[in-house]
Amino acid sequence: MANQPRPLLRLKGHELLPADEDRRLEVGVYDVLLPCRKYEVAYKIAILGKVSQSLEFLLRLVKAVPGIEEGSAAAFFGFEQAEISYVLNEATGPGLVERREGRLWLTPAGDALFREGADDPSIYTVEERRRDLGFDLLAIAPQPPRAIDSVEMSLPELPIADPARTGKVGDRIFERFSRFFHELAERRDREQVQQPDLYSVDRVVPKDRFQVPVRVRVFAQASAPSLPEIDLSSWRAEHEISDRPQIESAAAMLIDDLKVNGNHIGVPQAYEVLVDLAPEFLKEFVTKSGLNVNRYWREAVGRAGEPRVDRKTVPIIGPLYTEANARRLLDVVDYGLRSGADQPEFLLSVAPQTRLWGATTQNRDTLSYLRRRIAAVAPASATELRAVCLFPGKAPWFVDRTFDEVLAADFSHLPPALEIMIVPHIAVAVLAHAPIGASSGYAVPFGWASFDENVVTRTQAFVADKLWTFMCDRETPDRLIKELQPRQKVESSGS
């Protein structure tokens, strides 16, 4: 009997998730500016029209029977002499039919009215057009300008692989206008004119430059979260993105440049803070060496993550300002508001020291949603609810314009990978921006949000203890410290 092959013994790898539990996660959102320019384009279009019914019948007959006698043509249609004379004048006037010795032939112009594969003759008229049109400077594709607000105008630009090429765009507009003509055709031409075709592009004059925000969403498989993939579907439809591969490549270059080494940004220290502030919530994932990140990651991916009365702390994956996480954060705040706490004076964000954190209007929108929700539920206070950011280093303009106040510091004792959001006495969220499952790669925001009173108190005390490094002026930090002080004693039971 032939020897049966022995089954291979496969050791279980260190994969983050088994294949049957893998899923796609949103791990980043960025708004970046696409450089564009307006061009005045002068061009001509050939507009397809229809000949009159009597002329059409005559042309088709002469096409089928070259050299037909005029009398035979009249008899074929049953025309009187006056009628056939009128139709012949309509045909010979523009040079479509030639009359010779009482017979009829199509001229080259008349024959050209019959397009290949078409039985019916068609005529064209040429009309001039002149329009101001926007094109991006990367793919040289149509991009209409729009008004942008103060946050958007301070966003970073998409990287340009070859900046010298942007100065030669005008020469390429002739070809690119032809490529996208039917997308650029005027609405009245599309609606009122049958089949307008581009006849010629005569002149291109460059005009003002402008910028348009492009939303880049970042996704990753849960099994390999530090290997990101970009998604531009919030900006344009898939078939339009396929016409703009240069923009897709620029967005991929931007995200690839955000990869970090976990040790260089203090990821282990950020994990320690996650555990110290919510020890009861994370106790099942802590070993002698600290937080078992892979195990907590699997748990976070598998959980729904929705807060409940008996689930006061929930996992968070991705930035707080993704649409899903913003809703989850609002739910956490709603539960926290049930405690009857007074409306706080501010919302406090401690920014991580990762590039392009907050480079999206979704950050501002999430803060606005929080303010409206708190103002609608909590008792009104004498002061306006303000958004304050603690930013280690010099804050970029888009952060300055997102928050009401930004307190900067030349140095900070906070781990660079750590992000904290505090709604005083109501709710908190703490995230570590870290390559998951690898020593380096894309830094995925990863942590928890909580309305547990003990977790909230610990987090506020932790931040209040670090505020002294942000004391650019004395009044603001003192006000923040006062607001972060516990309003009542909380016993040290778990989270």
GROMACS .gro file of C-alpha atoms in nm:
model
  495
    1MET     CA    1   0.000   0.000   0.000
    2ALA     CA    2   0.135   0.338  -0.096
    3ASN     CA    3   0.249   0.554   0.190
    4GLN     CA    4  -0.003   0.825   0.272
    5PRO     CA    5   0.146   1.175   0.296
    6ARG     CA    6   0.177   1.291   0.652
    7PRO     CA    7  -0.030   1.599   0.737
    8LEU     CA    8   0.176   1.913   0.779
    9LEU     CA    9   0.194   2.059   1.124
   10ARG     CA   10   0.130   2.433   1.094
   11LEU     CA   11   0.225   2.651   1.385
   12LYS     CA   12  -0.018   2.930   1.459
   13GLY     CA   13   0.130   3.259   1.344
   14HIS     CA   14   0.114   3.594   1.513
   15GLU     CA   15  -0.155   3.732   1.286
   16LEU     CA   16  -0.369   4.000   1.447
   17LEU     CA   17  -0.695   3.839   1.332
   18PRO     CA   18  -0.786   3.515   1.159
   19ALA     CA   19  -0.905   3.552   0.802
   20ASP     CA   20  -1.271   3.487   0.886
   21GLU     CA   21  -1.273   3.779   1.133
   22ASP     CA   22  -1.091   4.027   0.910
   23ARG     CA   23  -1.267   4.347   0.813
   24ARG     CA   24  -1.200   4.687   0.659
   25LEU     CA   25  -1.162   4.975   0.904
   26GLU     CA   26  -1.148   5.351   0.861
   27VAL     CA   27  -0.828   5.463   1.031
   28GLY     CA   28  -0.778   5.818   0.904
   29VAL     CA   29  -0.938   6.125   0.745
   30TYR     CA   30  -0.750   6.413   0.584
   31ASP     CA   31  -0.859   6.711   0.377
   32VAL     CA   32  -0.586   6.838   0.148
   33LEU     CA   33  -0.575   7.115  -0.110
   34LEU     CA   34  -0.558   7.040  -0.479
   35PRO     CA   35  -0.378   7.318  -0.673
   36CYS     CA   36  -0.584   7.438  -0.970
   37ARG     CA   37  -0.603   7.720  -1.222
   38LYS     CA   38  -0.867   7.891  -1.435
   39TYR     CA   39  -0.819   7.912  -1.811
   40GLU     CA   40  -1.012   8.111  -2.067
   41VAL     CA   41  -1.077   7.869  -2.351
   42ALA     CA   42  -1.200   7.985  -2.693
   43TYR     CA   43  -1.333   7.701  -2.907
   44LYS     CA   44  -1.584   7.607  -3.175
   45ILE     CA   45  -1.847   7.336  -3.167
   46ALA     CA   46  -2.014   7.163  -3.457
   47ILE     CA   47  -2.381   7.124  -3.375
   48LEU     CA   48  -2.568   6.838  -3.533
   49GLY     CA   49  -2.899   6.939  -3.688
   50LYS     CA   50  -3.166   6.779  -3.903
   51VAL     CA   51  -3.253   6.858  -4.264
   52SER     CA   52  -3.614   6.915  -4.359
   53GLN     CA   53  -3.820   6.606  -4.430
   54SER     CA   54  -3.861   6.681  -4.803
   55LEU     CA   55  -3.487   6.750  -4.846
   56GLU     CA   56  -3.403   6.435  -4.652
   57PHE     CA   57  -3.618   6.223  -4.887
   58LEU     CA   58  -3.455   6.380  -5.191
   59LEU     CA   59  -3.101   6.330  -5.061
   60ARG     CA   60  -3.169   5.970  -4.975
   61LEU     CA   61  -3.314   5.906  -5.321
   62VAL     CA   62  -3.020   6.069  -5.501
   63LYS     CA   63  -2.780   5.877  -5.274
   64ALA     CA   64  -2.952   5.551  -5.375
   65VAL     CA   65  -2.992   5.637  -5.746
   66PRO     CA   66  -2.706   5.866  -5.859
   67GLY     CA   67  -2.793   6.058  -6.178
   68ILE     CA   68  -3.169   6.015  -6.144
   69GLU     CA   69  -3.374   6.234  -6.376
   70GLU     CA   70  -3.549   6.531  -6.215
   71GLY     CA   71  -3.883   6.419  -6.358
   72SER     CA   72  -3.839   6.070  -6.216
   73ALA     CA   73  -3.756   6.217  -5.874
   74ALA     CA   74  -4.070   6.433  -5.886
   75ALA     CA   75  -4.283   6.136  -5.993
   76PHE     CA   76  -4.133   5.918  -5.719
   77PHE     CA   77  -4.254   6.161  -5.450
   78GLY     CA   78  -4.567   6.268  -5.635
   79PHE     CA   79  -4.448   6.632  -5.638
   80GLU     CA   80  -4.590   6.902  -5.860
   81GLN     CA   81  -4.344   7.113  -6.060
   82ALA     CA   82  -4.353   7.397  -5.802
   83GLU     CA   83  -4.286   7.151  -5.518
   84ILE     CA   84  -3.991   6.980  -5.684
   85SER     CA   85  -3.845   7.318  -5.777
   86TYR     CA   86  -3.864   7.430  -5.412
   87VAL     CA   87  -3.692   7.114  -5.288
   88LEU     CA   88  -3.424   7.131  -5.557
   89ASN     CA   89  -3.346   7.492  -5.466
   90GLU     CA   90  -3.315   7.383  -5.098
   91ALA     CA   91  -3.066   7.115  -5.207
   92THR     CA   92  -2.862   7.309  -5.463
   93GLY     CA   93  -2.845   7.637  -5.267
   94PRO     CA   94  -2.597   7.508  -5.003
   95GLY     CA   95  -2.427   7.287  -5.264
   96LEU     CA   96  -2.559   6.951  -5.154
   97VAL     CA   97  -2.699   6.840  -5.495
   98GLU     CA   98  -2.568   6.910  -5.844
   99ARG     CA   99  -2.804   6.941  -6.145
  100ARG     CA  100  -2.661   6.846  -6.485
  101GLU     CA  101  -2.864   6.797  -6.802
  102GLY     CA  102  -3.181   6.727  -6.609
  103ARG     CA  103  -3.020   6.473  -6.380
  104LEU     CA  104  -2.925   6.487  -6.009
  105TRP     CA  105  -2.604   6.390  -5.831
  106LEU     CA  106  -2.482   6.439  -5.471
  107THR     CA  107  -2.189   6.675  -5.432
  108PRO     CA  108  -1.903   6.576  -5.194
  109ALA     CA  109  -2.068   6.801  -4.935
  110GLY     CA  110  -2.400   6.627  -4.981
  111ASP     CA  111  -2.242   6.286  -4.965
  112ALA     CA  112  -2.060   6.386  -4.641
  113LEU     CA  113  -2.398   6.433  -4.472
  114PHE     CA  114  -2.432   6.056  -4.465
  115ARG     CA  115  -2.212   5.939  -4.179
  116GLU     CA  116  -2.072   5.589  -4.198
  117GLY     CA  117  -2.336   5.340  -4.092
  118ALA     CA  118  -2.616   5.603  -4.098
  119ASP     CA  119  -2.907   5.599  -4.342
  120ASP     CA  120  -3.022   5.952  -4.266
  121PRO     CA  121  -2.840   6.269  -4.378
  122SER     CA  122  -2.744   6.521  -4.110
  123ILE     CA  123  -2.618   6.877  -4.127
  124TYR     CA  124  -2.382   7.068  -3.899
  125THR     CA  125  -2.347   7.430  -3.801
  126VAL     CA  126  -2.029   7.566  -3.642
  127GLU     CA  127  -2.066   7.802  -3.345
  128GLU     CA  128  -1.805   7.984  -3.139
  129ARG     CA  129  -1.780   7.956  -2.761
  130ARG     CA  130  -1.557   8.117  -2.496
  131ARG     CA  131  -1.559   8.010  -2.134
  132ASP     CA  132  -1.358   8.031  -1.813
  133LEU     CA  133  -1.287   7.676  -1.695
  134GLY     CA  134  -1.099   7.533  -1.398
  135PHE     CA  135  -0.844   7.251  -1.429
  136ASP     CA  136  -0.636   7.090  -1.157
  137LEU     CA  137  -0.260   7.113  -1.203
  138LEU     CA  138  -0.184   6.745  -1.140
  139ALA     CA  139  -0.412   6.546  -1.370
  140ILE     CA  140  -0.508   6.848  -1.586
  141ALA     CA  141  -0.870   6.746  -1.546
  142PRO     CA  142  -1.180   6.966  -1.503
  143GLN     CA  143  -1.218   7.107  -1.153
  144PRO     CA  144  -1.470   7.386  -1.091
  145PRO     CA  145  -1.369   7.638  -0.823
  146ARG     CA  146  -1.571   7.679  -0.505
  147ALA     CA  147  -1.555   7.904  -0.201
  148ILE     CA  148  -1.346   7.764   0.085
  149ASP     CA  149  -1.363   7.864   0.451
  150SER     CA  150  -1.086   7.969   0.690
  151VAL     CA  151  -1.004   7.613   0.801
  152GLU     CA  152  -0.996   7.478   0.445
  153MET     CA  153  -0.768   7.752   0.313
  154SER     CA  154  -0.506   7.660   0.575
  155LEU     CA  155  -0.500   7.287   0.494
  156PRO     CA  156  -0.185   7.124   0.352
  157GLU     CA  157  -0.145   7.085  -0.024
  158LEU     CA  158  -0.122   6.757  -0.207
  159PRO     CA  159   0.242   6.685  -0.286
  160ILE     CA  160   0.346   6.742  -0.649
  161ALA     CA  161   0.602   6.492  -0.774
  162ASP     CA  162   0.726   6.728  -1.049
  163PRO     CA  163   0.647   7.093  -0.963
  164ALA     CA  164   0.811   7.213  -1.288
  165ARG     CA  165   0.530   7.049  -1.489
  166THR     CA  166   0.267   7.281  -1.339
  167GLY     CA  167   0.417   7.575  -1.530
  168LYS     CA  168   0.351   7.400  -1.864
  169VAL     CA  169  -0.012   7.313  -1.806
  170GLY     CA  170  -0.143   7.575  -2.050
  171ASP     CA  171   0.006   7.388  -2.345
  172ARG     CA  172  -0.174   7.069  -2.242
  173ILE     CA  173  -0.517   7.231  -2.203
  174PHE     CA  174  -0.578   7.201  -2.580
  175GLU     CA  175  -0.554   6.821  -2.560
  176ARG     CA  176  -0.718   6.784  -2.218
  177PHE     CA  177  -1.011   7.008  -2.314
  178SER     CA  178  -1.076   6.778  -2.610
  179ARG     CA  179  -1.047   6.474  -2.381
  180PHE     CA  180  -1.309   6.606  -2.136
  181PHE     CA  181  -1.518   6.806  -2.384
  182HIS     CA  182  -1.848   6.626  -2.322
  183GLU     CA  183  -1.804   6.671  -1.946
  184LEU     CA  184  -1.727   7.041  -1.999
  185ALA     CA  185  -1.996   7.115  -2.261
  186GLU     CA  186  -2.229   7.391  -2.152
  187ARG     CA  187  -2.550   7.278  -1.994
  188ARG     CA  188  -2.760   7.454  -2.260
  189ASP     CA  189  -2.569   7.265  -2.529
  190ARG     CA  190  -2.630   6.933  -2.356
  191GLU     CA  191  -3.001   7.001  -2.304
  192GLN     CA  192  -3.101   7.191  -2.618
  193VAL     CA  193  -2.859   7.083  -2.888
  194GLN     CA  194  -2.838   6.739  -3.040
  195GLN     CA  195  -2.487   6.589  -3.025
  196PRO     CA  196  -2.254   6.894  -3.000
  197ASP     CA  197  -1.904   6.796  -3.115
  198LEU     CA  198  -1.582   6.984  -3.062
  199TYR     CA  199  -1.476   7.147  -3.391
  200SER     CA  200  -1.157   7.321  -3.276
  201VAL     CA  201  -0.979   7.471  -2.973
  202ASP     CA  202  -0.851   7.810  -3.083
  203ARG     CA  203  -0.700   7.983  -2.781
  204VAL     CA  204  -0.614   7.915  -2.415
  205VAL     CA  205  -0.535   8.203  -2.176
  206PRO     CA  206  -0.423   8.122  -1.816
  207LYS     CA  207  -0.597   8.317  -1.541
  208ASP     CA  208  -0.618   8.300  -1.158
  209ARG     CA  209  -0.495   8.006  -0.952
  210PHE     CA  210  -0.720   7.853  -0.688
  211GLN     CA  211  -0.737   7.551  -0.456
  212VAL     CA  212  -1.004   7.292  -0.391
  213PRO     CA  213  -1.018   7.060  -0.085
  214VAL     CA  214  -0.998   6.687  -0.154
  215ARG     CA  215  -1.104   6.443   0.119
  216VAL     CA  216  -0.870   6.147   0.158
  217ARG     CA  217  -1.011   5.872   0.375
  218VAL     CA  218  -0.769   5.604   0.491
  219PHE     CA  219  -0.876   5.243   0.534
  220ALA     CA  220  -0.689   4.930   0.637
  221GLN     CA  221  -0.762   4.565   0.690
  222ALA     CA  222  -0.791   4.477   1.057
  223SER     CA  223  -0.532   4.205   0.998
  224ALA     CA  224  -0.275   4.463   0.877
  225PRO     CA  225  -0.379   4.804   1.013
  226SER     CA  226  -0.043   4.971   0.957
  227LEU     CA  227  -0.066   4.915   0.580
  228PRO     CA  228  -0.309   5.187   0.471
  229GLU     CA  229  -0.505   5.225   0.151
  230ILE     CA  230  -0.659   5.550   0.034
  231ASP     CA  231  -1.019   5.619  -0.064
  232LEU     CA  232  -1.118   5.932  -0.262
  233SER     CA  233  -1.486   5.842  -0.304
  234SER     CA  234  -1.593   6.130  -0.077
  235TRP     CA  235  -1.448   6.365  -0.339
  236ARG     CA  236  -1.547   6.211  -0.671
  237ALA     CA  237  -1.715   5.905  -0.823
  238GLU     CA  238  -1.497   5.606  -0.903
  239HIS     CA  239  -1.507   5.654  -1.282
  240GLU     CA  240  -1.394   6.016  -1.241
  241ILE     CA  241  -1.108   5.916  -1.010
  242SER     CA  242  -0.987   5.668  -1.273
  243ASP     CA  243  -0.945   5.968  -1.508
  244ARG     CA  244  -0.721   6.136  -1.249
  245PRO     CA  245  -0.450   5.881  -1.155
  246GLN     CA  246  -0.198   6.157  -1.075
  247ILE     CA  247  -0.419   6.281  -0.790
  248GLU     CA  248  -0.462   5.930  -0.656
  249SER     CA  249  -0.083   5.884  -0.664
  250ALA     CA  250  -0.026   6.217  -0.486
  251ALA     CA  251  -0.271   6.119  -0.212
  252ALA     CA  252  -0.098   5.781  -0.170
  253MET     CA  253   0.239   5.962  -0.147
  254LEU     CA  254   0.099   6.190   0.123
  255ILE     CA  255  -0.028   5.900   0.336
  256ASP     CA  256   0.287   5.695   0.284
  257ASP     CA  257   0.490   5.988   0.419
  258LEU     CA  258   0.296   5.967   0.749
  259LYS     CA  259   0.449   5.633   0.850
  260VAL     CA  260   0.633   5.644   1.182
  261ASN     CA  261   0.847   5.433   1.413
  262GLY     CA  262   0.648   5.351   1.726
  263ASN     CA  263   0.942   5.390   1.965
  264HIS     CA  264   1.027   5.733   1.826
  265ILE     CA  265   0.685   5.874   1.920
  266GLY     CA  266   0.658   5.715   2.264
  267VAL     CA  267   0.400   5.447   2.184
  268PRO     CA  268   0.486   5.225   2.487
  269GLN     CA  269   0.442   5.524   2.720
  270ALA     CA  270   0.108   5.609   2.555
  271TYR     CA  271  -0.011   5.252   2.616
  272GLU     CA  272   0.084   5.290   2.983
  273VAL     CA  273  -0.139   5.596   3.008
  274LEU     CA  274  -0.429   5.405   2.849
  275VAL     CA  275  -0.395   5.140   3.120
  276ASP     CA  276  -0.336   5.380   3.411
  277LEU     CA  277  -0.648   5.584   3.334
  278ALA     CA  278  -0.884   5.289   3.278
  279PRO     CA  279  -0.728   4.998   3.472
  280GLU     CA  280  -1.050   4.806   3.532
  281PHE     CA  281  -1.157   4.826   3.169
  282LEU     CA  282  -0.821   4.698   3.042
  283LYS     CA  283  -0.734   4.455   3.322
  284GLU     CA  284  -0.802   4.150   3.104
  285PHE     CA  285  -0.548   4.275   2.848
  286VAL     CA  286  -0.261   4.362   3.081
  287THR     CA  287   0.036   4.134   3.140
  288LYS     CA  288   0.355   4.182   3.340
  289SER     CA  289   0.509   4.356   3.041
  290GLY     CA  290   0.215   4.594   2.998
  291LEU     CA  291  -0.081   4.617   2.760
  292ASN     CA  292  -0.121   4.318   2.530
  293VAL     CA  293  -0.190   4.536   2.228
  294ASN     CA  294  -0.267   4.257   1.981
  295ARG     CA  295  -0.520   4.098   2.212
  296TYR     CA  296  -0.693   4.429   2.286
  297TRP     CA  297  -0.692   4.509   1.914
  298ARG     CA  298  -0.876   4.183   1.837
  299GLU     CA  299  -1.126   4.261   2.111
  300ALA     CA  300  -1.180   4.617   1.986
  301VAL     CA  301  -1.231   4.502   1.626
  302GLY     CA  302  -1.481   4.237   1.731
  303ARG     CA  303  -1.687   4.456   1.964
  304ALA     CA  304  -1.968   4.678   1.848
  305GLY     CA  305  -1.824   4.951   2.067
  306GLU     CA  306  -2.159   5.109   2.152
  307PRO     CA  307  -2.188   5.251   2.508
  308ARG     CA  308  -2.458   5.136   2.750
  309VAL     CA  309  -2.546   5.203   3.109
  310ASP     CA  310  -2.356   4.887   3.204
  311ARG     CA  311  -2.078   4.951   2.947
  312LYS     CA  312  -1.934   5.287   3.045
  313THR     CA  313  -1.605   5.250   2.860
  314VAL     CA  314  -1.588   5.137   2.497
  315PRO     CA  315  -1.304   5.072   2.251
  316ILE     CA  316  -1.225   5.327   1.981
  317ILE     CA  317  -1.044   5.256   1.654
  318GLY     CA  318  -0.957   5.543   1.423
  319PRO     CA  319  -0.974   5.922   1.472
  320LEU     CA  320  -1.248   6.060   1.693
  321TYR     CA  321  -1.376   6.265   1.399
  322THR     CA  322  -1.461   5.984   1.159
  323GLU     CA  323  -1.838   5.975   1.110
  324ALA     CA  324  -1.875   5.647   1.301
  325ASN     CA  325  -1.653   5.753   1.592
  326ALA     CA  326  -1.813   6.099   1.613
  327ARG     CA  327  -2.152   5.929   1.660
  328ARG     CA  328  -2.002   5.694   1.919
  329LEU     CA  329  -1.845   5.987   2.106
  330LEU     CA  330  -2.177   6.173   2.106
  331ASP     CA  331  -2.344   5.864   2.255
  332VAL     CA  332  -2.079   5.850   2.528
  333VAL     CA  333  -2.135   6.220   2.603
  334ASP     CA  334  -2.513   6.166   2.612
  335TYR     CA  335  -2.473   5.902   2.882
  336GLY     CA  336  -2.234   6.125   3.071
  337LEU     CA  337  -2.483   6.412   3.064
  338ARG     CA  338  -2.736   6.193   3.247
  339SER     CA  339  -2.529   6.235   3.561
  340GLY     CA  340  -2.672   6.587   3.587
  341ALA     CA  341  -2.336   6.765   3.565
  342ASP     CA  342  -2.342   7.134   3.489
  343GLN     CA  343  -2.244   7.248   3.143
  344PRO     CA  344  -1.865   7.276   3.131
  345GLU     CA  345  -1.686   7.590   3.023
  346PHE     CA  346  -1.482   7.423   2.752
  347LEU     CA  347  -1.398   7.113   2.552
  348LEU     CA  348  -1.032   7.021   2.583
  349SER     CA  349  -0.823   6.836   2.324
  350VAL     CA  350  -0.466   6.729   2.390
  351ALA     CA  351  -0.314   6.689   2.043
  352PRO     CA  352  -0.075   6.405   1.961
  353GLN     CA  353   0.254   6.494   1.797
  354THR     CA  354   0.172   6.315   1.473
  355ARG     CA  355   0.181   6.489   1.136
  356LEU     CA  356  -0.147   6.622   0.996
  357TRP     CA  357  -0.348   6.548   1.308
  358GLY     CA  358  -0.673   6.744   1.274
  359ALA     CA  359  -0.615   6.830   0.908
  360THR     CA  360  -0.983   6.794   0.818
  361THR     CA  361  -1.299   6.996   0.864
  362GLN     CA  362  -1.451   6.685   1.023
  363ASN     CA  363  -1.253   6.772   1.338
  364ARG     CA  364  -1.422   7.112   1.355
  365ASP     CA  365  -1.761   6.959   1.274
  366THR     CA  366  -1.728   6.701   1.553
  367LEU     CA  367  -1.649   6.977   1.803
  368SER     CA  368  -1.954   7.169   1.679
  369TYR     CA  369  -2.179   6.864   1.722
  370LEU     CA  370  -2.050   6.817   2.077
  371ARG     CA  371  -2.113   7.181   2.165
  372ARG     CA  372  -2.468   7.173   2.032
  373ARG     CA  373  -2.547   6.845   2.207
  374ILE     CA  374  -2.415   6.969   2.542
  375ALA     CA  375  -2.587   7.306   2.512
  376ALA     CA  376  -2.919   7.134   2.435
  377VAL     CA  377  -2.903   6.897   2.735
  378ALA     CA  378  -2.693   7.051   3.011
  379PRO     CA  379  -2.809   7.355   3.209
  380ALA     CA  380  -2.696   7.677   3.044
  381SER     CA  381  -2.396   7.853   3.193
  382ALA     CA  382  -2.291   8.214   3.187
  383THR     CA  383  -1.993   8.146   2.961
  384GLU     CA  384  -1.979   8.017   2.606
  385LEU     CA  385  -1.863   7.658   2.561
  386ARG     CA  386  -1.523   7.692   2.397
  387ALA     CA  387  -1.296   7.443   2.226
  388VAL     CA  388  -0.941   7.450   2.364
  389CYS     CA  389  -0.641   7.258   2.230
  390LEU     CA  390  -0.314   7.181   2.408
  391PHE     CA  391  -0.060   7.151   2.128
  392PRO     CA  392   0.301   7.053   2.200
  393GLY     CA  393   0.511   7.262   1.961
  394LYS     CA  394   0.387   7.518   1.709
  395ALA     CA  395   0.033   7.443   1.596
  396PRO     CA  396  -0.038   7.450   1.221
  397TRP     CA  397  -0.289   7.704   1.094
  398PHE     CA  398  -0.568   7.452   1.044
  399VAL     CA  399  -0.550   7.365   1.416
  400ASP     CA  400  -0.547   7.735   1.513
  401ARG     CA  401  -0.858   7.793   1.305
  402THR     CA  402  -1.040   7.480   1.426
  403PHE     CA  403  -1.020   7.566   1.797
  404ASP     CA  404  -1.119   7.880   1.986
  405GLU     CA  405  -0.795   7.867   2.184
  406VAL     CA  406  -0.467   7.685   2.123
  407LEU     CA  407  -0.211   7.664   2.404
  408ALA     CA  408   0.131   7.568   2.271
  409ALA     CA  409   0.436   7.442   2.460
  410ASP     CA  410   0.802   7.425   2.366
  411PHE     CA  411   0.822   7.086   2.536
  412SER     CA  412   0.579   6.843   2.694
  413HIS     CA  413   0.598   6.549   2.932
  414LEU     CA  414   0.314   6.383   2.742
  415PRO     CA  415   0.401   6.089   2.514
  416PRO     CA  416   0.398   6.220   2.153
  417ALA     CA  417   0.165   5.938   2.047
  418LEU     CA  418  -0.101   6.029   2.306
  419GLU     CA  419  -0.429   6.206   2.226
  420ILE     CA  420  -0.688   6.302   2.485
  421MET     CA  421  -1.033   6.457   2.454
  422ILE     CA  422  -1.206   6.584   2.769
  423VAL     CA  423  -1.562   6.704   2.814
  424PRO     CA  424  -1.510   6.807   3.181
  425HIS     CA  425  -1.703   6.595   3.432
  426ILE     CA  426  -1.899   6.430   3.151
  427ALA     CA  427  -1.683   6.213   2.923
  428VAL     CA  428  -1.328   6.151   2.805
  429ALA     CA  429  -1.150   5.970   2.522
  430VAL     CA  430  -0.786   5.861   2.521
  431LEU     CA  431  -0.605   5.728   2.212
  432ALA     CA  432  -0.256   5.611   2.127
  433HIS     CA  433  -0.145   5.676   1.768
  434ALA     CA  434   0.058   5.367   1.693
  435PRO     CA  435   0.158   5.119   1.424
  436ILE     CA  436  -0.042   4.812   1.524
  437GLY     CA  437   0.123   4.474   1.482
  438ALA     CA  438   0.449   4.629   1.357
  439SER     CA  439   0.732   4.842   1.488
  440SER     CA  440   0.678   5.102   1.217
  441GLY     CA  441   0.406   5.195   0.972
  442TYR     CA  442   0.095   5.408   0.960
  443ALA     CA  443  -0.004   5.525   1.311
  444VAL     CA  444  -0.360   5.413   1.380
  445PRO     CA  445  -0.549   5.600   1.657
  446PHE     CA  446  -0.652   5.332   1.905
  447GLY     CA  447  -0.789   5.350   2.259
  448TRP     CA  448  -1.117   5.403   2.439
  449ALA     CA  449  -1.392   5.653   2.528
  450SER     CA  450  -1.565   5.662   2.865
  451PHE     CA  451  -1.831   5.831   3.074
  452ASP     CA  452  -1.729   5.637   3.387
  453GLU     CA  453  -1.690   5.894   3.665
  454ASN     CA  454  -1.368   5.743   3.796
  455VAL     CA  455  -1.208   5.729   3.451
  456VAL     CA  456  -1.316   6.087   3.382
  457THR     CA  457  -1.170   6.206   3.712
  458ARG     CA  458  -0.838   6.025   3.661
  459THR     CA  459  -0.803   6.164   3.309
  460GLN     CA  460  -0.877   6.520   3.417
  461ALA     CA  461  -0.625   6.494   3.702
  462PHE     CA  462  -0.363   6.353   3.465
  463VAL     CA  463  -0.401   6.644   3.220
  464ALA     CA  464  -0.424   6.907   3.495
  465ASP     CA  465  -0.089   6.786   3.628
  466LYS     CA  466   0.070   6.847   3.284
  467LEU     CA  467  -0.084   7.188   3.218
  468TRP     CA  468   0.205   7.388   3.364
  469THR     CA  469   0.413   7.333   3.049
  470PHE     CA  470   0.144   7.514   2.846
  471MET     CA  471   0.145   7.829   3.060
  472CYS     CA  472   0.195   8.088   2.788
  473ASP     CA  473  -0.020   8.315   3.003
  474ARG     CA  474  -0.128   8.253   3.357
  475GLU     CA  475  -0.500   8.318   3.332
  476THR     CA  476  -0.599   8.047   3.083
  477PRO     CA  477  -0.417   7.751   3.248
  478ASP     CA  478  -0.549   7.853   3.590
  479ARG     CA  479  -0.903   7.855   3.450
  480LEU     CA  480  -0.849   7.514   3.293
  481ILE     CA  481  -0.699   7.365   3.609
  482LYS     CA  482  -0.991   7.494   3.813
  483GLU     CA  483  -1.242   7.341   3.571
  484LEU     CA  484  -1.059   7.005   3.575
  485GLN     CA  485  -1.063   6.978   3.955
  486PRO     CA  486  -1.307   6.716   4.088
  487ARG     CA  487  -1.642   6.862   4.191
  488GLN     CA  488  -1.706   6.580   4.431
  489LYS     CA  489  -1.503   6.297   4.575
  490VAL     CA  490  -1.511   5.980   4.369
  491GLU     CA  491  -1.425   5.656   4.544
  492SER     CA  492  -1.153   5.446   4.386
  493SER     CA  493  -1.362   5.153   4.264
  494GLY     CA  494  -1.277   5.032   3.914
  495SER     CA  495  -1.389   5.160   3.579
   0.00000   0.00000   0.00000
